[in-house]
Structures are given as C-alpha cells and as structure tokens.
Amino acid sequence: MWDVIDFIERKRDGLAHSPEELAGFVTAVRDGAAADYQISAWLMAVFLNGLCEAELVAFTDALASSGEKVVFPKAPKNGRTILTVDKHSTGGIGDKTTIVVAPLAAACGLRVAKLSGRGLGFTGGTVDKLESIPGMNMRLSTDRFLKQSDEIGVALSGYSATLAPAEGIFYALRDVTGTVPSLPLISSSIVSKKIASGADAFVFDVKCGSGALMADPASAANLADALAGLSGALGRKSSCLVTDMEQPLGEWVGNAVEVRESVDILSGRGPADTRELCLALVSAMLVISGAEDSPASARKASEEALDSGAGLRKFAEMTAAQDGDASVADDPSVLPSAAKKHTIESPGTGTVAKMDARCAGMAIRALGGGRLRKGDVIDLSAGLRIMKKIGDRVEKGEPVIEIFYNCDSRLQAAEAHIGRMFAVSDPPVAKRELILMKRD
Ligand code: URA
C-alpha cells in the first residue's frame, strides 16, 4: 500500500518518484489526506534534491489534472480557427503589462483567456489592480470565463478554486516554508495553472533583478528553459522573454495608478519602456499562435492595434463585460486616488545609480497597497511615481519619487524602504536594457 512517509523519505534520500506515486501524492494533497507538515517536508526535500525531468513532467501533469480543465472550442469561427494564447509574468514591480497586452492581443484576433493572481509577497498582482475599477468582477465562474473569452476574445479573472486546486495548496505552503525559489517548484506551479486554464500556447515573461524571483540573468535563463521544456513536454508551444526587474517597470507602482498608466499606454501615451514590453509580448503571442508569420508582421499588427485605439476599445469592452465601469477607458478619474502626496528629492547631482524595484514593492506594501497577512483589505489608491530611471541625469533637489498615500503612519513605514531605494553616483551609470533575452 502507498505510504506518504515512505514517499517523503524517497525524496529526502535523493531517489526518484514514479509518475503513479506523484499522482497519488497530488491526489492525497488535494483531498486533505496528506497533512500540511508532510507536504512541507516533501517540498523541502524537493527544494534540496530537485526533480528529474520525468518527475517534473509527471508532477506538473498531476497538478494540472487535480481539478477542472477549461476546454475552448476548436471549431473555426468566421472561417478561422482561433488559438487561445496565454501570457505569464513571473512577478515584478510596476508590471501592468497584462492589463495592456490581453486586450491588445484580442484586438489583433487572438483569444486571450487569462487567470491572474493577487499580489504575492512584495510583488503586485493583476487581480488587485483591476479591482480598483468600480464594479469590476475578477471572480468569473469557469462558464462565464469561457463564454466571455469566446464572445469578445478576452477574459481576465482570478484563479478559481476548481482549477488546479492541489497547486493552490502547495503554493500557500511554499510561501511560508522557505521553498519558493526552487526551479522545479516554480515551473510546475506556473505551467500546471496555464494547462488547466486551457490555452494552446504560452508566452512567458521571466523577470530578472532585485524585484524578481530570479535575481541574476543565469538563473532567469534557467527558469526560461525549464518553462519552455515543461510546456513542450506537455504538448504546448511557448516562447519566452527575460526582462529587467532591477528597477520598476514604467512610471507608476501601485494598484489604481497602474490601471491609469495602462489606459495611458492603450491611448498611445505612457512610458516608452512599458509600451515597448507590451508590444514585444503581443508580437510574441501573435507569432507563437501562428496568427502572424514573422516577428516583423506581428510587430506591425500590434502597433496598428495600439495606435488605432482598437486595444483601448477592447479593454473597455472587457471591463463592461466584467461589470466594471468602462468609462475608465476615457476618464481614469473614476479610479480611487490618494488624498496626500509627499515628494522625495535627490540628495545630490549626478546619475541615478539605483532605483531598487524590491524596495518600491516593500514601500507600496507599507503604504497599504499590498498585504501583510492573508485576506488583508488593501488601499487601492496608494502609489509611487518613479520620476527618474537608472542612468538618468539628476540635479540636487530635483524630485525623483512621489509618494501618494492616505495615512501618515503608513508614510513613515514606507519611508524606510524608499530611503534604500534610490542612489546617485558621480561617475555616469549606463541605462539598463529592458529585454535581456528572447527564447523561442
Ligand atoms: N508564479 C507562480 O504562479 N508560481 C510560482 O511559483 C512563482 C510565480
């Protein structure tokens, strides 16, 4: 008879599990037959001893099959077979790309059905950001998610407890047992949820830097390879960008403020780095889905959808379909805004040498824009405006960061992080590349 203690001991001793053993363990986790301490012990054994390729594929498949799986219709629509493409970022600061990319890719003819997360640790989450739109429903039922993405080409929702439910249990325990930064655990966590939510192809944005799970390019490249290998082994196409997360993406960090910046980008304005990354991601989605033959034609199609306003109209349509106030697309003042502003000025003249993404994420959490405990109600209006980027010239006394907040004690808590966020150097410092690697 299968024995959970024997199973844990095998991984502790560096032995491999069979696919049947892994499937049995995942079922036991989902059904509550394995205790949290046993699951945690196994997670630590995997953290230390890893999973071989066959184990990783079998474990991911078992996680993806632990609940419902979304299946999209494959029949041609208006004479064309529409592919469902998903985009996934490994998490960062100021990363609002999903809010732009999902409607933009749908405006280019793809079906984008995307399940997103809430903030995790010091990183922000798309679900929290979009919930700052009055009325917006980010808890779509599987039926509604499927119907909406089929009818209007795009649906964004929070993870449902019925899709990959065992993965949710592992994820919560990893968060509190020091087992998050493990390549097999991260890649199986991401790919299993993508498979359960029904997409045919994935584009991964692996973040690299102080505000990311992977701090250096070599670890980010390893994660990109692991995601591609796992997707391929489970019959899905994928491509991957490795992108910089040493400093926040764009000009704004927070929840409502990032929705406002996304509307700006969809309206043809907004910071160049975020616009560039969004176009690169949509182009990759168009190529991987076969909707466009070449990176050049994909880029042209994405730029046209952005510049013509088709992406913005699709965003408004998606917002209305999810009960949100679609007037946000024309008038972002419907979003909550903070009552107070505090400006940080540069202490010296020179070049910006540091604008640390992780500190920005911790500052937002201290301002109430992220959670310290599960279930905390967050302040959707708190935000940071990043006025200078690494490599920019700055004069003593020039504003570099604006803090938008509601509560003075929270400002004090945030200032400790902001104090470590920024540095000026006398010798010039190079501007950072945004897209560090592409993997097809
Ligand atoms: N995102 C996920 O879904 N899982 C991880 O482990 C890390 C990032």
Tab-separated table of C-alpha atoms and ligand atoms in Angstrom:
chain	number	residue	atom	x	y	z
A	1	MET	CA	0.000	0.000	0.000
A	2	TRP	CA	1.219	3.550	-0.833
A	3	ASP	CA	2.674	5.249	2.216
A	4	VAL	CA	3.189	9.025	2.466
A	5	ILE	CA	6.110	8.683	4.901
A	6	ASP	CA	7.932	6.307	2.566
A	7	PHE	CA	7.216	8.777	-0.268
A	8	ILE	CA	8.822	11.685	1.654
A	9	GLU	CA	11.797	9.520	2.643
A	10	ARG	CA	12.483	8.605	-1.007
A	11	LYS	CA	12.873	12.275	-1.946
A	12	ARG	CA	14.837	13.007	1.230
A	13	ASP	CA	17.286	10.275	0.154
A	14	GLY	CA	17.577	11.666	-3.381
A	15	LEU	CA	15.608	8.872	-5.093
A	16	ALA	CA	13.169	9.377	-7.972
A	17	HIS	CA	9.371	9.028	-7.775
A	18	SER	CA	7.320	7.157	-10.370
A	19	PRO	CA	4.507	9.057	-12.178
A	20	GLU	CA	1.954	6.921	-10.283
A	21	GLU	CA	3.458	7.849	-6.898
A	22	LEU	CA	3.422	11.540	-7.804
A	23	ALA	CA	-0.189	11.374	-8.992
A	24	GLY	CA	-1.127	9.580	-5.745
A	25	PHE	CA	0.584	12.238	-3.630
A	26	VAL	CA	-1.091	15.120	-5.504
A	27	THR	CA	-4.483	13.454	-5.015
A	28	ALA	CA	-3.749	12.964	-1.301
A	29	VAL	CA	-2.820	16.658	-1.016
A	30	ARG	CA	-5.968	17.792	-2.815
A	31	ASP	CA	-8.218	15.539	-0.709
A	32	GLY	CA	-6.655	16.517	2.611
A	33	ALA	CA	-5.216	13.026	3.165
A	34	ALA	CA	-1.648	14.388	3.453
A	35	ALA	CA	-1.016	16.720	6.411
A	36	ASP	CA	0.471	20.200	5.887
A	37	TYR	CA	3.666	19.146	7.725
A	38	GLN	CA	4.099	16.145	5.425
A	39	ILE	CA	3.560	18.274	2.314
A	40	SER	CA	6.023	20.854	3.692
A	41	ALA	CA	8.634	18.162	4.415
A	42	TRP	CA	8.349	16.889	0.835
A	43	LEU	CA	8.586	20.458	-0.550
A	44	MET	CA	11.829	20.986	1.386
A	45	ALA	CA	13.171	17.630	0.123
A	46	VAL	CA	12.412	18.765	-3.464
A	47	PHE	CA	13.975	22.153	-2.754
A	48	LEU	CA	17.180	20.370	-1.684
A	49	ASN	CA	17.253	17.389	-4.080
A	50	GLY	CA	15.232	18.609	-7.094
A	51	LEU	CA	13.053	16.637	-9.508
A	52	CYS	CA	14.393	14.933	-12.638
A	53	GLU	CA	12.764	15.771	-15.974
A	54	ALA	CA	10.371	12.792	-15.944
A	55	GLU	CA	9.286	13.579	-12.367
A	56	LEU	CA	8.759	17.253	-13.213
A	57	VAL	CA	6.519	16.442	-16.184
A	58	ALA	CA	4.509	13.866	-14.204
A	59	PHE	CA	4.137	16.205	-11.190
A	60	THR	CA	3.019	19.143	-13.363
A	61	ASP	CA	0.534	16.958	-15.227
A	62	ALA	CA	-0.874	15.686	-11.917
A	63	LEU	CA	-1.255	19.268	-10.599
A	64	ALA	CA	-2.985	20.408	-13.808
A	65	SER	CA	-5.335	17.400	-13.620
A	66	SER	CA	-6.203	17.881	-9.938
A	67	GLY	CA	-9.374	19.830	-10.805
A	68	GLU	CA	-11.409	21.060	-13.785
A	69	LYS	CA	-9.684	21.855	-17.060
A	70	VAL	CA	-11.012	24.599	-19.317
A	71	VAL	CA	-11.522	23.399	-22.901
A	72	PHE	CA	-12.049	26.032	-25.596
A	73	PRO	CA	-13.991	25.283	-28.761
A	74	LYS	CA	-11.623	24.344	-31.594
A	75	ALA	CA	-14.241	24.805	-34.352
A	76	PRO	CA	-13.409	27.624	-36.783
A	77	LYS	CA	-15.144	30.959	-36.117
A	78	ASN	CA	-15.861	33.181	-39.138
A	79	GLY	CA	-13.804	30.725	-41.242
A	80	ARG	CA	-10.755	30.874	-38.958
A	81	THR	CA	-9.532	28.644	-36.152
A	82	ILE	CA	-8.828	30.887	-33.197
A	83	LEU	CA	-6.000	29.859	-30.916
A	84	THR	CA	-6.067	30.619	-27.223
A	85	VAL	CA	-2.828	32.187	-26.053
A	86	ASP	CA	-1.814	32.999	-22.509
A	87	LYS	CA	0.910	35.292	-21.254
A	88	HIS	CA	2.507	34.865	-17.844
A	89	SER	CA	4.937	37.052	-15.946
A	90	THR	CA	6.906	35.531	-13.081
A	91	GLY	CA	6.095	38.623	-10.988
A	92	GLY	CA	7.556	42.079	-10.559
A	93	ILE	CA	7.045	45.708	-9.553
A	94	GLY	CA	5.061	48.115	-11.732
A	95	ASP	CA	4.352	45.219	-14.098
A	96	LYS	CA	0.994	46.223	-15.538
A	97	THR	CA	1.600	44.549	-18.909
A	98	THR	CA	-1.316	42.069	-18.650
A	99	ILE	CA	-3.808	44.972	-18.481
A	100	VAL	CA	-2.483	46.268	-21.812
A	101	VAL	CA	-1.407	43.035	-23.514
A	102	ALA	CA	-4.579	40.955	-23.024
A	103	PRO	CA	-6.991	43.394	-24.771
A	104	LEU	CA	-4.373	44.376	-27.345
A	105	ALA	CA	-3.754	40.750	-28.360
A	106	ALA	CA	-7.538	40.184	-28.505
A	107	ALA	CA	-7.848	43.266	-30.746
A	108	CYS	CA	-5.325	41.518	-33.056
A	109	GLY	CA	-7.657	38.493	-33.332
A	110	LEU	CA	-6.348	36.147	-30.634
A	111	ARG	CA	-8.426	34.640	-27.859
A	112	VAL	CA	-6.847	35.581	-24.532
A	113	ALA	CA	-8.203	33.739	-21.533
A	114	LYS	CA	-6.027	34.623	-18.619
A	115	LEU	CA	-6.122	33.682	-14.975
A	116	SER	CA	-4.109	36.087	-12.844
A	117	GLY	CA	-3.033	36.312	-9.222
A	118	ARG	CA	-3.266	38.815	-6.404
A	119	GLY	CA	-0.132	40.449	-5.022
A	120	LEU	CA	2.351	37.893	-3.668
A	121	GLY	CA	4.948	38.995	-1.112
A	122	PHE	CA	6.324	42.334	-2.258
A	123	THR	CA	5.131	41.902	-5.873
A	124	GLY	CA	1.859	43.317	-7.213
A	125	GLY	CA	-0.986	41.310	-8.773
A	126	THR	CA	-3.265	41.983	-11.746
A	127	VAL	CA	-6.407	40.964	-9.842
A	128	ASP	CA	-5.863	43.629	-7.151
A	129	LYS	CA	-5.039	46.259	-9.773
A	130	LEU	CA	-8.147	45.628	-11.878
A	131	GLU	CA	-10.376	45.521	-8.788
A	132	SER	CA	-9.673	49.253	-8.443
A	133	ILE	CA	-12.073	49.793	-11.390
A	134	PRO	CA	-15.501	50.395	-9.796
A	135	GLY	CA	-17.694	47.282	-10.119
A	136	MET	CA	-15.041	45.114	-11.827
A	137	ASN	CA	-15.666	41.394	-11.249
A	138	MET	CA	-12.416	39.439	-11.060
A	139	ARG	CA	-14.053	36.211	-9.835
A	140	LEU	CA	-15.601	34.869	-13.011
A	141	SER	CA	-17.071	31.368	-12.916
A	142	THR	CA	-15.408	28.919	-15.314
A	143	ASP	CA	-18.518	29.062	-17.584
A	144	ARG	CA	-18.531	32.836	-17.691
A	145	PHE	CA	-14.743	32.960	-18.270
A	146	LEU	CA	-15.102	30.568	-21.202
A	147	LYS	CA	-18.155	32.311	-22.702
A	148	GLN	CA	-16.668	35.815	-22.417
A	149	SER	CA	-13.323	34.888	-23.956
A	150	ASP	CA	-15.121	33.117	-26.791
A	151	GLU	CA	-17.524	36.024	-27.442
A	152	ILE	CA	-15.259	39.065	-27.111
A	153	GLY	CA	-11.800	37.460	-27.321
A	154	VAL	CA	-10.618	38.329	-23.835
A	155	ALA	CA	-11.338	37.493	-20.203
A	156	LEU	CA	-9.163	38.195	-17.152
A	157	SER	CA	-10.053	36.557	-13.876
A	158	GLY	CA	-8.557	35.476	-10.569
A	159	TYR	CA	-7.599	31.811	-10.122
A	160	SER	CA	-10.605	29.671	-9.379
A	161	ALA	CA	-10.510	27.072	-6.605
A	162	THR	CA	-11.721	24.493	-9.117
A	163	LEU	CA	-8.717	24.839	-11.494
A	164	ALA	CA	-5.509	23.076	-10.367
A	165	PRO	CA	-6.721	23.072	-6.702
A	166	ALA	CA	-3.763	20.992	-5.462
A	167	GLU	CA	-1.358	23.619	-6.837
A	168	GLY	CA	-3.075	26.233	-4.611
A	169	ILE	CA	-2.275	24.099	-1.542
A	170	PHE	CA	1.389	23.611	-2.487
A	171	TYR	CA	1.675	27.341	-3.354
A	172	ALA	CA	0.372	28.524	0.030
A	173	LEU	CA	2.726	26.174	1.903
A	174	ARG	CA	5.755	27.172	-0.192
A	175	ASP	CA	5.067	30.799	0.686
A	176	VAL	CA	5.590	30.060	4.407
A	177	THR	CA	8.227	27.271	4.388
A	178	GLY	CA	11.165	28.909	2.596
A	179	THR	CA	10.641	26.776	-0.528
A	180	VAL	CA	9.573	29.389	-3.100
A	181	PRO	CA	12.822	29.823	-5.102
A	182	SER	CA	13.084	26.268	-6.439
A	183	LEU	CA	13.217	25.809	-10.213
A	184	PRO	CA	11.052	22.634	-10.391
A	185	LEU	CA	8.521	24.058	-7.907
A	186	ILE	CA	8.208	27.404	-9.713
A	187	SER	CA	7.995	25.903	-13.193
A	188	SER	CA	5.435	23.221	-12.228
A	189	SER	CA	3.364	25.825	-10.367
A	190	ILE	CA	3.197	28.135	-13.381
A	191	VAL	CA	2.777	25.571	-16.171
A	192	SER	CA	0.141	23.476	-14.345
A	193	LYS	CA	-2.138	26.530	-13.971
A	194	LYS	CA	-1.616	27.507	-17.611
A	195	ILE	CA	-2.555	23.993	-18.758
A	196	ALA	CA	-5.660	23.882	-16.538
A	197	SER	CA	-6.854	27.222	-17.914
A	198	GLY	CA	-6.960	25.857	-21.435
A	199	ALA	CA	-4.506	27.838	-23.607
A	200	ASP	CA	-2.857	26.264	-26.664
A	201	ALA	CA	0.319	28.354	-26.412
A	202	PHE	CA	2.080	30.464	-23.787
A	203	VAL	CA	4.365	33.482	-23.768
A	204	PHE	CA	6.418	33.763	-20.578
A	205	ASP	CA	7.927	36.986	-19.276
A	206	VAL	CA	10.628	35.878	-16.840
A	207	LYS	CA	11.623	38.813	-14.677
A	208	CYS	CA	15.234	39.242	-13.601
A	209	GLY	CA	16.632	41.591	-10.949
A	210	SER	CA	16.109	42.829	-7.393
A	211	GLY	CA	12.308	42.935	-7.768
A	212	ALA	CA	12.041	39.403	-9.200
A	213	LEU	CA	12.243	35.788	-8.021
A	214	MET	CA	15.341	35.360	-10.189
A	215	ALA	CA	17.962	37.944	-9.273
A	216	ASP	CA	20.563	37.245	-11.988
A	217	PRO	CA	20.424	36.535	-15.760
A	218	ALA	CA	21.809	32.976	-15.447
A	219	SER	CA	19.024	31.898	-13.026
A	220	ALA	CA	16.403	33.683	-15.148
A	221	ALA	CA	17.670	31.871	-18.276
A	222	ASN	CA	17.456	28.528	-16.403
A	223	LEU	CA	13.848	29.278	-15.446
A	224	ALA	CA	13.028	30.278	-19.045
A	225	ASP	CA	14.481	26.955	-20.274
A	226	ALA	CA	12.600	24.992	-17.611
A	227	LEU	CA	9.272	26.655	-18.558
A	228	ALA	CA	9.854	26.009	-22.269
A	229	GLY	CA	10.934	22.385	-21.707
A	230	LEU	CA	7.945	21.635	-19.479
A	231	SER	CA	5.417	23.304	-21.806
A	232	GLY	CA	6.829	21.352	-24.769
A	233	ALA	CA	6.769	18.052	-22.868
A	234	LEU	CA	3.066	18.660	-22.100
A	235	GLY	CA	2.246	19.439	-25.736
A	236	ARG	CA	2.068	23.242	-25.605
A	237	LYS	CA	4.021	25.751	-27.646
A	238	SER	CA	5.784	28.546	-25.809
A	239	SER	CA	8.240	31.367	-26.142
A	240	CYS	CA	9.914	33.448	-23.503
A	241	LEU	CA	11.326	36.898	-22.860
A	242	VAL	CA	13.701	37.528	-19.968
A	243	THR	CA	13.185	41.151	-18.898
A	244	ASP	CA	14.778	43.546	-16.448
A	245	MET	CA	13.268	43.969	-12.992
A	246	GLU	CA	16.158	45.751	-11.287
A	247	GLN	CA	14.025	48.916	-11.344
A	248	PRO	CA	10.216	49.205	-11.531
A	249	LEU	CA	8.593	48.948	-14.956
A	250	GLY	CA	7.090	52.230	-16.151
A	251	GLU	CA	6.428	55.334	-14.120
A	252	TRP	CA	3.800	54.166	-11.631
A	253	VAL	CA	3.721	51.450	-8.965
A	254	GLY	CA	0.549	50.562	-7.043
A	255	ASN	CA	-2.918	49.368	-7.984
A	256	ALA	CA	-5.268	52.081	-9.337
A	257	VAL	CA	-2.254	54.106	-10.540
A	258	GLU	CA	-1.110	51.165	-12.672
A	259	VAL	CA	-4.555	50.841	-14.261
A	260	ARG	CA	-4.356	54.556	-15.088
A	261	GLU	CA	-0.930	54.066	-16.672
A	262	SER	CA	-2.243	51.085	-18.668
A	263	VAL	CA	-5.079	53.232	-20.039
A	264	ASP	CA	-2.449	55.815	-20.962
A	265	ILE	CA	-0.464	53.227	-22.908
A	266	LEU	CA	-3.574	51.913	-24.662
A	267	SER	CA	-4.320	55.551	-25.560
A	268	GLY	CA	-0.905	55.943	-27.261
A	269	ARG	CA	0.760	57.736	-24.340
A	270	GLY	CA	2.655	56.407	-21.315
A	271	PRO	CA	6.286	55.484	-20.688
A	272	ALA	CA	8.361	54.081	-23.545
A	273	ASP	CA	9.682	51.037	-21.596
A	274	THR	CA	6.206	49.717	-20.764
A	275	ARG	CA	4.881	50.380	-24.288
A	276	GLU	CA	7.894	48.548	-25.725
A	277	LEU	CA	7.491	45.496	-23.490
A	278	CYS	CA	3.735	45.289	-24.185
A	279	LEU	CA	4.335	45.398	-27.951
A	280	ALA	CA	7.092	42.760	-27.661
A	281	LEU	CA	4.773	40.444	-25.685
A	282	VAL	CA	1.806	40.858	-28.064
A	283	SER	CA	4.125	40.265	-31.046
A	284	ALA	CA	5.434	37.070	-29.423
A	285	MET	CA	1.821	35.927	-28.825
A	286	LEU	CA	0.912	36.557	-32.473
A	287	VAL	CA	3.933	34.579	-33.706
A	288	ILE	CA	3.550	31.615	-31.318
A	289	SER	CA	-0.142	31.283	-32.191
A	290	GLY	CA	0.614	31.293	-35.930
A	291	ALA	CA	-1.652	34.336	-36.413
A	292	GLU	CA	1.331	36.169	-37.946
A	293	ASP	CA	4.131	34.598	-39.993
A	294	SER	CA	7.054	36.696	-38.872
A	295	PRO	CA	8.175	38.855	-35.943
A	296	ALA	CA	8.093	41.884	-38.291
A	297	SER	CA	4.446	41.396	-39.381
A	298	ALA	CA	3.476	40.623	-35.753
A	299	ARG	CA	5.089	43.849	-34.585
A	300	LYS	CA	3.267	45.825	-37.295
A	301	ALA	CA	-0.102	44.270	-36.343
A	302	SER	CA	0.456	45.026	-32.629
A	303	GLU	CA	1.466	48.619	-33.293
A	304	GLU	CA	-1.574	49.144	-35.548
A	305	ALA	CA	-3.932	47.774	-32.894
A	306	LEU	CA	-2.370	50.097	-30.316
A	307	ASP	CA	-2.176	53.224	-32.465
A	308	SER	CA	-5.704	52.830	-33.928
A	309	GLY	CA	-7.246	52.633	-30.431
A	310	ALA	CA	-8.536	49.073	-31.118
A	311	GLY	CA	-6.746	47.801	-27.974
A	312	LEU	CA	-8.317	50.546	-25.837
A	313	ARG	CA	-11.807	49.745	-27.206
A	314	LYS	CA	-11.251	46.050	-26.419
A	315	PHE	CA	-10.179	46.999	-22.880
A	316	ALA	CA	-13.438	48.980	-22.443
A	317	GLU	CA	-15.453	46.036	-23.837
A	318	MET	CA	-13.734	43.614	-21.441
A	319	THR	CA	-14.306	45.960	-18.489
A	320	ALA	CA	-18.021	46.298	-19.305
A	321	ALA	CA	-18.355	42.506	-19.778
A	322	GLN	CA	-16.944	42.054	-16.248
A	323	ASP	CA	-19.393	44.601	-14.740
A	324	GLY	CA	-16.701	47.299	-14.425
A	325	ASP	CA	-17.160	50.998	-15.154
A	326	ALA	CA	-15.984	51.111	-18.793
A	327	SER	CA	-15.839	54.918	-18.726
A	328	VAL	CA	-12.395	54.356	-17.117
A	329	ALA	CA	-11.075	53.959	-20.684
A	330	ASP	CA	-11.874	57.642	-21.387
A	331	ASP	CA	-11.740	59.076	-17.919
A	332	PRO	CA	-9.409	57.357	-15.399
A	333	SER	CA	-10.578	59.810	-12.711
A	334	VAL	CA	-13.252	57.204	-11.844
A	335	LEU	CA	-10.395	55.258	-10.188
A	336	PRO	CA	-9.692	55.794	-6.485
A	337	SER	CA	-6.975	58.356	-5.781
A	338	ALA	CA	-4.938	59.044	-2.631
A	339	ALA	CA	-5.541	62.159	-0.561
A	340	LYS	CA	-1.916	63.149	0.116
A	341	LYS	CA	1.376	63.441	-1.747
A	342	HIS	CA	4.956	63.529	-0.472
A	343	THR	CA	7.914	64.242	-2.760
A	344	ILE	CA	11.432	62.794	-2.397
A	345	GLU	CA	14.180	64.976	-3.803
A	346	SER	CA	17.622	63.960	-4.994
A	347	PRO	CA	20.280	64.457	-2.283
A	348	GLY	CA	22.975	65.155	-4.910
A	349	THR	CA	23.837	65.866	-8.535
A	350	GLY	CA	24.961	63.040	-10.834
A	351	THR	CA	23.463	59.948	-12.470
A	352	VAL	CA	20.788	57.719	-10.957
A	353	ALA	CA	22.678	54.539	-9.999
A	354	LYS	CA	19.884	52.693	-8.180
A	355	MET	CA	16.064	52.698	-8.278
A	356	ASP	CA	15.531	49.403	-6.494
A	357	ALA	CA	12.401	47.528	-7.577
A	358	ARG	CA	12.197	45.385	-4.446
A	359	CYS	CA	12.280	48.460	-2.158
A	360	ALA	CA	9.488	50.014	-4.256
A	361	GLY	CA	7.372	46.871	-3.768
A	362	MET	CA	8.016	46.886	0.001
A	363	ALA	CA	7.148	50.608	0.144
A	364	ILE	CA	3.804	50.037	-1.590
A	365	ARG	CA	3.023	47.227	0.826
A	366	ALA	CA	3.897	49.515	3.761
A	367	LEU	CA	1.578	52.190	2.323
A	368	GLY	CA	-1.253	49.632	2.454
A	369	GLY	CA	-1.188	48.777	-1.273
A	370	GLY	CA	-0.210	45.140	-0.563
A	371	ARG	CA	-0.971	42.555	2.116
A	372	LEU	CA	1.000	41.733	5.232
A	373	ARG	CA	-1.446	38.989	6.176
A	374	LYS	CA	-3.679	36.746	4.099
A	375	GLY	CA	-7.028	38.449	3.478
A	376	ASP	CA	-5.902	41.998	4.420
A	377	VAL	CA	-8.046	44.715	2.787
A	378	ILE	CA	-5.670	46.838	0.722
A	379	ASP	CA	-5.547	50.539	-0.114
A	380	LEU	CA	-6.057	50.527	-3.883
A	381	SER	CA	-5.197	54.223	-4.210
A	382	ALA	CA	-1.677	54.145	-2.680
A	383	GLY	CA	1.041	54.623	-5.264
A	384	LEU	CA	4.558	55.663	-6.176
A	385	ARG	CA	5.554	57.768	-9.155
A	386	ILE	CA	9.084	56.943	-10.311
A	387	MET	CA	10.315	60.120	-11.947
A	388	LYS	CA	13.875	59.030	-12.767
A	389	LYS	CA	15.322	55.762	-14.031
A	390	ILE	CA	18.803	54.230	-13.701
A	391	GLY	CA	21.183	56.146	-15.982
A	392	ASP	CA	19.145	59.404	-15.943
A	393	ARG	CA	20.904	62.636	-15.058
A	394	VAL	CA	19.625	64.268	-11.855
A	395	GLU	CA	20.284	67.594	-10.091
A	396	LYS	CA	20.431	68.062	-6.305
A	397	GLY	CA	16.925	68.948	-5.042
A	398	GLU	CA	15.149	67.646	-8.178
A	399	PRO	CA	12.065	65.480	-7.454
A	400	VAL	CA	12.777	61.779	-8.026
A	401	ILE	CA	9.901	59.897	-6.379
A	402	GLU	CA	6.361	60.987	-5.457
A	403	ILE	CA	4.506	59.023	-2.794
A	404	PHE	CA	0.693	59.025	-2.897
A	405	TYR	CA	-0.837	57.937	0.407
A	406	ASN	CA	-3.731	58.342	2.827
A	407	CYS	CA	-2.308	57.720	6.282
A	408	ASP	CA	0.704	59.476	7.896
A	409	SER	CA	1.846	56.450	9.937
A	410	ARG	CA	1.959	54.382	6.759
A	411	LEU	CA	4.043	57.063	5.066
A	412	GLN	CA	6.578	56.770	7.896
A	413	ALA	CA	6.720	52.979	7.452
A	414	ALA	CA	7.211	53.362	3.688
A	415	GLU	CA	9.968	55.958	4.011
A	416	ALA	CA	12.393	53.376	5.450
A	417	HIS	CA	12.124	51.395	2.182
A	418	ILE	CA	12.172	54.488	-0.022
A	419	GLY	CA	15.372	55.633	1.743
A	420	ARG	CA	17.120	52.480	0.476
A	421	MET	CA	15.547	52.638	-2.963
A	422	PHE	CA	17.482	55.429	-4.584
A	423	ALA	CA	21.192	56.356	-5.051
A	424	VAL	CA	23.082	58.928	-7.124
A	425	SER	CA	26.560	58.378	-8.483
A	426	ASP	CA	29.115	60.837	-9.670
A	427	PRO	CA	30.589	58.714	-12.464
A	428	PRO	CA	27.913	58.136	-15.155
A	429	VAL	CA	25.950	54.871	-14.995
A	430	ALA	CA	24.578	53.164	-18.143
A	431	LYS	CA	20.826	52.963	-18.751
A	432	ARG	CA	19.507	49.422	-18.355
A	433	GLU	CA	18.387	47.193	-21.217
A	434	LEU	CA	14.736	46.159	-20.780
A	435	ILE	CA	14.606	42.965	-22.838
A	436	LEU	CA	17.596	40.867	-21.782
A	437	MET	CA	16.966	37.652	-23.755
A	438	LYS	CA	14.431	36.078	-26.103
A	439	ARG	CA	13.875	32.321	-26.232
A	440	ASP	CA	11.673	30.782	-28.970
B	1	URA	N1	4.172	32.391	-10.152
B	1	URA	C1	3.531	31.231	-9.890
B	1	URA	O1	2.397	31.026	-10.304
B	1	URA	N2	4.178	30.299	-9.143
B	1	URA	C2	5.421	30.486	-8.658
B	1	URA	O2	5.943	29.608	-8.025
B	1	URA	C3	6.077	31.696	-8.944
B	1	URA	C4	5.433	32.661	-9.709
